[in-house]
């Protein structure tokens, strides 16, 4: 009875949409009807993604501190030239925009350290959590929990831990050790920025790697075990190669996310001491919004350069993925 | 037919009512209770001006600094706002002189602070701002710590060097973390820099930044960070032009002498209570002068308002002696209104510490250097205030030599002015 009612309701709903759909199909033709369905999404995508990109180009090629395009004089590639004006790209002091190049250098180091160590720790954690250990469910939740926290909350918590009179120094002092101004020494501040970023993002990547590990058929391991293959060799010859497509996804996502890092670092160190932890996004924010005059054009140019680098990196990683898929 | 006529008449009445009703949006930030105090006055204004209603939107200071200029740039935003960046917002401000009934009375009372908004293309006799909180930079000292340490507190007219020596002695004697701290902004840096001889403007009134006086204080400032006299956490604890203060350290009695400004008085009175005794130091002297920086928050109207006349009426209401007096008594701020300066304000429920501090800061304002007033009214002063901490901090943490930092600072300001 219930099933009959459900079928009738489904048929009724189908008939309700059938006529207008047929009318649309007659109006646009069968080959073009797909565009009608795509139109709402395309409009939203165009308005909120493509239009801002175009506006970004326009701002990058115009000058002044006004926001209305009509009030902004065309300056061509002046902002790009100003950003790239350097005697040596490895010495920010020799650059016209020294703070931009410091931010580029910091971002490069941050991506290398954060992505490298995060993938390593995520992999180790995922391998452990994939084993039949005690309280496995609990530990999986524990590692994922920081991902659920707002980056600002994460940064504030760590700031309380790391500040001069914070929990860490209190613990060190209590244990008879000397204290360190963790966020005031450039090297330590950078270390903690990387550490906190890994701490709050790692759970997400652990989850992806865990899913990848669980998708590896168990019979492969059983066959290896029967052949007497040592565990490290199974890891090296079976797990890692079969996990590589997942690792590449993790790498692409984590590189993009690392380049875009801003909120937790801004709250934790403010980009300091000096510019020791100022990354590219903060440079763009500072130039475009936090200082006077607001150099929207310069900020837009810097963001386009960053987008270009990100695009190249992503393409390289995707090419590697395709090559690997082809090899397999 | 009768129904149609009734409906039409009702519609016309409603439409007329809607057309007559003028709603003003007042974007307000507060250091203490300024928005609440102004909100309480709006009932009186609305009773005196039927048909005009005012909605006070309380926002964080960051919204005033970051969001408001963008809103105004695209023709949006409130009818009025409580701001501090007169130079930066000058081109959006409404001259309410045509809409006030007694412009001379406003001129007589607020003449000095009116000049802060008469910059750029604004009219030389325009009335753009009613300052409701005159501020002065200056020091606060923890008297209890001095007493505990048995160190004599430097008196009126003491120099920065004397305060540094005394504060270090107190810090070492009582074991607190910090001897001195200065807020991380070029505004707070400017007062002592001028006291060390920085001119900021040449004889023609054109801006110059790094001169011998500026350099001398910058050298001293970096040296005090190196020897631990100044709290490294404040300036080295952030990057770029980010503002950072040390109020929490002073409130927690972890700082001997704190250079900030009069807007902290209300907070200190509330948060310190009777935990310890504190005093305002008054002007601190350098080799050349004993100046701080004047400043202040004020209410401005904006050109894009649909009700300029109503905005004018509201600003004239806010400028009235009894209205300002009532708000200042509640907010415990220093008046910009000259009549109230002479009369004095009957501050409500204030401790002796707060009363003495308000008196000290109010007395210091007339002694400030001309260049301090010129910088306060300078259209590009925000560029100086944000670039100074960014570059000087690089010298403090060793990213740049002081010489390079000052060269970069000069270039930053030159570029900002060129914009």
Short mmCIF file of C-alpha atoms in Angstrom, two decimals, chain B residues 93-104 106-107 114 118 122-129 301-303 305 307-316:
data_model
loop_
_atom_site.label_atom_id
_atom_site.label_comp_id
_atom_site.label_asym_id
_atom_site.label_seq_id
_atom_site.Cartn_x
_atom_site.Cartn_y
_atom_site.Cartn_z
CA UNK B 93 33.05 64.67 4.88
CA UNK B 94 30.01 66.93 4.77
CA UNK B 95 30.42 70.62 5.55
CA UNK B 96 27.49 71.24 7.88
CA UNK B 97 28.06 75.00 8.16
CA UNK B 98 25.05 75.72 5.87
CA UNK B 99 22.82 73.58 8.06
CA UNK B 100 23.66 74.86 11.55
CA UNK B 101 21.94 77.83 13.13
CA UNK B 102 24.95 79.21 15.02
CA UNK B 103 28.18 78.41 13.22
CA UNK B 104 30.07 81.07 15.20
CA UNK B 106 30.74 76.05 17.13
CA UNK B 107 33.75 77.87 15.70
CA UNK B 114 37.85 71.92 13.34
CA UNK B 118 39.93 71.40 6.89
CA UNK B 122 37.69 70.91 2.10
CA UNK B 123 36.53 74.47 2.78
CA UNK B 124 38.85 76.53 4.94
CA UNK B 125 35.92 77.62 7.10
CA UNK B 126 33.90 74.41 6.86
CA UNK B 127 32.44 72.62 9.88
CA UNK B 128 33.19 68.97 9.30
CA UNK B 129 33.82 67.47 12.73
CA UNK B 301 28.84 63.67 8.63
CA UNK B 302 29.27 62.33 5.10
CA UNK B 303 28.48 63.89 1.74
CA UNK B 305 23.82 61.32 3.12
CA UNK B 307 19.54 64.09 4.82
CA UNK B 308 22.31 66.71 5.08
CA UNK B 309 20.08 69.10 6.95
CA UNK B 310 19.25 66.48 9.57
CA UNK B 311 22.95 65.62 9.86
CA UNK B 312 23.70 69.31 10.42
CA UNK B 313 21.04 69.53 13.14
CA UNK B 314 22.40 66.45 14.87
CA UNK B 315 26.00 67.71 14.79
CA UNK B 316 24.93 71.08 16.17
#
